[in-house]
Coordinates of C-alpha atoms in Angstrom, one line a residue:
M1 CA 55.5 156.7 -43.9
G2 CA 52.9 156.6 -46.6
F3 CA 50.4 159.2 -46.8
P4 CA 50.5 162.1 -45.3
L5 CA 48.5 162.6 -42.1
D6 CA 48.3 166.9 -42.1
L7 CA 47.1 166.4 -46.2
T8 CA 44.7 163.2 -44.7
Q9 CA 43.4 165.6 -42.6
L10 CA 42.5 168.0 -45.0
M11 CA 41.5 166.1 -47.4
A12 CA 38.8 164.6 -45.0
R13 CA 37.2 168.0 -43.6
E14 CA 36.9 168.6 -47.2
K15 CA 34.8 166.0 -47.6
G16 CA 33.0 166.9 -43.8
L17 CA 35.0 163.6 -42.4
A18 CA 37.7 163.9 -39.8
V19 CA 40.5 161.4 -39.0
D20 CA 41.1 159.1 -36.2
E21 CA 44.2 160.8 -35.2
V22 CA 44.8 158.9 -31.6
G23 CA 44.0 155.5 -33.8
F24 CA 46.4 156.3 -36.3
E25 CA 49.1 157.2 -33.9
A26 CA 48.0 153.9 -32.0
E27 CA 49.0 152.1 -35.3
M28 CA 51.7 154.2 -36.8
S29 CA 53.3 153.3 -33.2
A30 CA 52.8 149.4 -33.5
Q31 CA 54.1 149.5 -36.8
R32 CA 57.4 151.1 -35.9
D33 CA 57.3 148.6 -33.3
R34 CA 57.2 145.5 -35.7
S35 CA 59.9 147.0 -38.1
A36 CA 62.5 148.1 -35.1
A37 CA 61.6 143.9 -34.2
A38 CA 62.2 142.8 -37.8
A39 CA 65.1 145.3 -38.3
R40 CA 66.8 143.8 -34.6
A41 CA 66.3 140.2 -35.5
A42 CA 68.3 141.6 -38.8
K43 CA 71.1 143.0 -37.5
G44 CA 72.2 141.2 -34.3
G45 CA 70.4 138.2 -34.3
G46 CA 71.4 135.7 -37.7
G47 CA 67.6 135.6 -38.7
R48 CA 66.3 134.8 -35.0
S49 CA 64.4 136.7 -33.2
F50 CA 65.5 137.8 -29.8
V51 CA 62.2 140.0 -28.9
L52 CA 60.9 138.7 -25.3
E53 CA 57.3 138.8 -25.7
A54 CA 55.2 138.0 -22.4
E55 CA 55.5 134.7 -23.1
Q56 CA 59.5 135.0 -22.6
T57 CA 59.0 137.4 -19.5
A58 CA 56.8 135.1 -17.8
A59 CA 59.0 132.1 -18.2
L60 CA 62.0 134.8 -16.6
Q61 CA 59.9 135.5 -14.1
A62 CA 59.1 131.6 -13.2
M63 CA 62.7 131.1 -13.3
G64 CA 63.1 133.2 -10.5
V65 CA 65.1 136.1 -12.6
E66 CA 64.5 139.7 -11.4
P67 CA 63.9 142.7 -13.3
T68 CA 68.0 144.0 -14.6
D69 CA 69.4 146.2 -12.5
D70 CA 70.7 148.8 -15.0
E71 CA 71.7 152.2 -12.7
A72 CA 75.0 151.8 -13.8
K73 CA 74.2 152.6 -17.9
Y74 CA 74.4 156.2 -17.4
A75 CA 77.9 156.6 -15.6
A76 CA 78.8 153.8 -18.4
A77 CA 80.0 156.8 -20.4
S78 CA 82.6 157.7 -17.7
E79 CA 83.4 153.7 -16.6
G80 CA 84.1 151.7 -19.3
S81 CA 83.5 148.0 -17.7
L82 CA 81.3 146.9 -14.8
A83 CA 82.4 143.8 -12.4
G84 CA 80.5 141.5 -10.7
A85 CA 77.7 140.7 -12.5
V86 CA 76.1 137.3 -12.9
V87 CA 74.4 135.2 -16.1
K88 CA 70.8 134.8 -15.1
A89 CA 69.5 133.6 -18.2
I90 CA 70.6 132.4 -22.0
Y91 CA 67.9 132.5 -24.7
N92 CA 68.5 131.2 -28.1
G93 CA 65.7 132.8 -29.8
A94 CA 63.5 129.5 -29.1
G95 CA 63.9 128.6 -25.8
F96 CA 66.1 129.0 -22.6
L97 CA 69.1 127.0 -22.1
G98 CA 68.6 125.1 -18.6
A99 CA 71.0 124.7 -15.4
G100 CA 74.0 122.6 -17.1
E101 CA 73.9 123.6 -20.5
A102 CA 76.0 126.2 -21.9
A103 CA 76.1 127.9 -25.4
G104 CA 79.6 128.3 -27.3
E105 CA 81.5 129.2 -30.1
A106 CA 79.2 126.3 -32.2
A107 CA 75.6 128.2 -30.7
G108 CA 75.6 130.7 -33.1
P109 CA 73.5 134.3 -32.0
V110 CA 71.8 133.9 -28.3
A111 CA 71.1 136.4 -25.5
L112 CA 72.3 136.7 -22.1
V113 CA 70.0 138.6 -19.1
L114 CA 72.2 139.5 -16.6
D115 CA 71.4 140.5 -12.6
K116 CA 73.1 143.8 -14.0
T117 CA 74.5 145.8 -16.6
H118 CA 76.0 149.2 -17.2
F119 CA 74.7 148.7 -20.9
Y120 CA 72.4 151.2 -22.5
A121 CA 69.3 149.1 -24.1
E122 CA 67.8 151.0 -27.3
A123 CA 65.3 153.6 -26.0
G124 CA 64.7 157.4 -26.5
G125 CA 65.8 156.4 -30.4
Q126 CA 68.9 156.0 -28.9
V127 CA 70.1 152.5 -30.6
G128 CA 71.4 149.9 -28.1
D129 CA 75.2 149.6 -26.8
V130 CA 77.9 147.1 -28.7
G131 CA 80.6 146.1 -26.6
E132 CA 81.8 142.2 -24.9
I133 CA 80.9 140.7 -22.0
R134 CA 83.7 138.1 -20.3
A135 CA 84.2 135.7 -17.4
S136 CA 85.4 137.1 -14.8
D137 CA 88.0 134.4 -14.3
G138 CA 89.0 134.8 -18.2
T139 CA 87.5 131.4 -19.4
W140 CA 84.7 132.6 -21.9
R141 CA 84.0 136.1 -24.0
F142 CA 80.5 136.8 -25.3
E143 CA 80.4 139.5 -28.0
V144 CA 77.8 141.8 -27.8
T145 CA 76.1 143.1 -30.8
D146 CA 72.7 145.2 -29.6
T147 CA 71.0 145.7 -26.1
Q148 CA 67.0 145.9 -26.2
A149 CA 64.8 145.4 -23.0
Y150 CA 62.1 144.0 -22.7
A151 CA 59.8 144.3 -19.0
G152 CA 62.8 145.1 -17.3
F153 CA 64.6 142.2 -18.8
V154 CA 67.9 143.5 -20.6
V155 CA 68.7 141.6 -23.4
H156 CA 72.7 141.3 -24.7
V157 CA 72.9 140.0 -28.2
G158 CA 75.6 138.7 -29.4
R159 CA 77.6 135.7 -30.3
V160 CA 80.3 133.4 -27.9
V161 CA 83.6 134.1 -29.3
E162 CA 85.7 132.1 -26.4
G163 CA 85.3 129.2 -24.8
Q164 CA 81.5 128.6 -23.2
V165 CA 79.1 130.4 -20.8
G166 CA 76.4 128.7 -18.5
L167 CA 74.2 130.2 -15.8
G168 CA 75.4 131.7 -12.7
A169 CA 78.5 132.5 -14.4
E170 CA 80.4 135.7 -12.8
A171 CA 80.9 138.0 -15.7
E172 CA 82.5 141.8 -16.3
A173 CA 80.3 143.9 -18.5
A174 CA 82.2 146.4 -21.3
V175 CA 80.2 148.9 -22.8
D176 CA 82.1 149.5 -26.3
L177 CA 83.0 153.2 -24.7
R178 CA 84.4 155.2 -27.8
R179 CA 81.2 154.4 -29.6
R180 CA 78.6 155.6 -26.4
K181 CA 80.9 158.5 -26.3
R182 CA 79.5 159.5 -30.7
I183 CA 76.1 158.6 -29.6
A184 CA 75.6 160.7 -26.6
P185 CA 76.2 163.7 -28.3
N186 CA 73.6 163.0 -31.1
H187 CA 71.1 162.2 -28.5
S188 CA 71.4 165.7 -26.7
M189 CA 71.3 167.4 -29.9
T190 CA 67.7 165.8 -31.0
H191 CA 66.4 167.2 -27.5
V192 CA 68.4 170.9 -28.7
L193 CA 66.5 170.5 -32.1
N194 CA 63.3 169.8 -30.9
F195 CA 63.8 172.7 -28.6
A196 CA 64.8 175.2 -31.7
L197 CA 62.4 173.9 -33.6
R198 CA 59.2 174.9 -31.0
D199 CA 61.4 178.2 -30.6
A200 CA 61.3 179.0 -34.2
L201 CA 57.7 177.6 -35.8
G202 CA 56.0 177.4 -31.9
D203 CA 53.8 174.8 -30.6
G204 CA 52.1 173.7 -33.9
I205 CA 55.4 171.2 -34.1
D206 CA 55.4 167.8 -32.9
Q207 CA 58.3 165.8 -32.5
R208 CA 56.8 161.9 -34.0
G209 CA 60.8 159.9 -33.5
S210 CA 64.3 159.8 -33.7
L211 CA 67.2 158.1 -34.2
C212 CA 70.4 158.4 -32.2
D213 CA 73.6 156.2 -33.8
D214 CA 77.5 157.0 -33.3
E215 CA 77.0 158.4 -36.9
K216 CA 74.3 160.7 -36.8
L217 CA 71.0 161.9 -35.6
R218 CA 67.5 162.0 -37.3
F219 CA 64.6 163.8 -35.8
D220 CA 61.0 163.3 -37.1
F221 CA 58.7 166.1 -36.6
S222 CA 55.1 167.5 -37.8
Y223 CA 54.5 170.8 -38.8
G224 CA 51.4 171.9 -40.8
K225 CA 53.3 173.5 -43.8
A226 CA 57.0 173.4 -45.2
L227 CA 59.4 175.4 -43.1
T228 CA 60.4 178.6 -45.0
P229 CA 64.4 179.1 -45.9
E230 CA 64.4 181.8 -43.0
E231 CA 63.2 179.6 -40.7
V232 CA 65.5 176.5 -41.3
V233 CA 68.5 179.5 -40.8
R234 CA 66.8 180.0 -37.5
V235 CA 66.4 176.8 -36.3
E236 CA 70.4 176.0 -37.3
A237 CA 71.8 179.4 -36.0
A238 CA 70.3 178.0 -32.5
V239 CA 71.2 174.6 -32.6
S240 CA 74.8 175.9 -33.7
G241 CA 75.2 178.4 -31.2
V242 CA 74.6 176.0 -28.5
I243 CA 77.3 173.4 -29.8
G244 CA 79.6 176.4 -30.1
D245 CA 79.4 177.4 -26.7
A246 CA 80.1 173.8 -25.2
Q247 CA 76.6 173.9 -22.8
P248 CA 76.9 171.9 -20.5
V249 CA 74.6 169.1 -20.0
Y250 CA 72.7 168.7 -16.7
A251 CA 70.7 165.3 -15.5
E252 CA 68.7 164.5 -12.3
V253 CA 66.2 161.8 -11.2
A254 CA 62.5 163.4 -10.0
P255 CA 59.1 162.2 -9.5
L256 CA 57.2 161.8 -13.3
D257 CA 54.7 164.8 -11.6
K258 CA 57.6 166.9 -11.0
A259 CA 58.8 166.9 -14.1
K260 CA 55.7 167.0 -15.9
A261 CA 55.6 170.2 -14.1
I262 CA 59.0 171.7 -15.6
G263 CA 57.9 174.4 -18.2
A264 CA 60.5 174.1 -20.5
L265 CA 59.9 170.0 -20.0
R266 CA 58.5 168.7 -23.4
A267 CA 57.3 165.1 -23.4
V268 CA 57.1 162.5 -26.9
F269 CA 53.8 161.8 -27.7
G270 CA 53.1 157.8 -27.3
E271 CA 56.3 157.5 -25.0
T272 CA 55.7 156.1 -21.9
Y273 CA 58.2 156.9 -18.8
P274 CA 59.1 155.6 -15.6
D275 CA 58.5 157.1 -12.1
P276 CA 61.0 158.6 -11.0
V277 CA 62.3 160.1 -14.4
R278 CA 65.3 161.5 -15.5
V279 CA 65.0 164.9 -16.4
V280 CA 68.3 166.2 -18.5
S281 CA 68.6 169.4 -19.2
V282 CA 71.0 171.4 -21.5
G283 CA 72.9 174.9 -20.6
V284 CA 70.6 175.1 -17.4
P285 CA 70.3 173.4 -14.5
V286 CA 67.5 171.2 -13.8
S287 CA 66.9 172.8 -10.6
Q288 CA 66.3 176.0 -12.4

């Protein structure tokens, strides 16, 4: 991450200078995006990039492809498969396959765009789902190794492991449910940790990022100084208490302006939220 921002600000003040924090955060966010894109390409693309830039999303629109309906992604935690999906686009990293073309095992890594999905695309620090997309008639299978979203289009990255898939094919999507169930609690705990840190340290703490997968959570934050051992113990005790009490998790979709008015809710700097937005609360119903 380079030289710490807080030390840079301190040294700048000593010289009568100021740091453009907004500009710094914008450039840091852009670098995170570049780094994440490179990591995604290496993870699921076999060296190919499946990032959809403006050119690719415009091409999808010109093809008459609508943004993916992914409303079912939250229900996927209890429902492992989604039937009745249709393959709307196939991207090979260089271009989209046309009508009459198909991708088979020899095609290598490709990406499928469906009309609807319950795969969770990477967002909010939570990694994208993996799993399988298969033909409704059993003639082909596609292994999903990563899921991303660009301009509303959910991209399932992976490879065909059986048969051939073409445009218009009817499909059933199947999320790796066991993996998702391990990821979800880690995501919830990043918010609990954020609350516990703010409760122990006050408003001087700001979230700067997070990573939630099926093995761990990582929470990045800025604070003007190192935590004392007593503060660490207090934060750990608060988080452990929530886990030990098995407090329920509530979720509700609300208009963005009303969500921002919730006293205990804290938006993440640099994040763009949809309207309406899904609000999650641990221990207390959102309405309260």
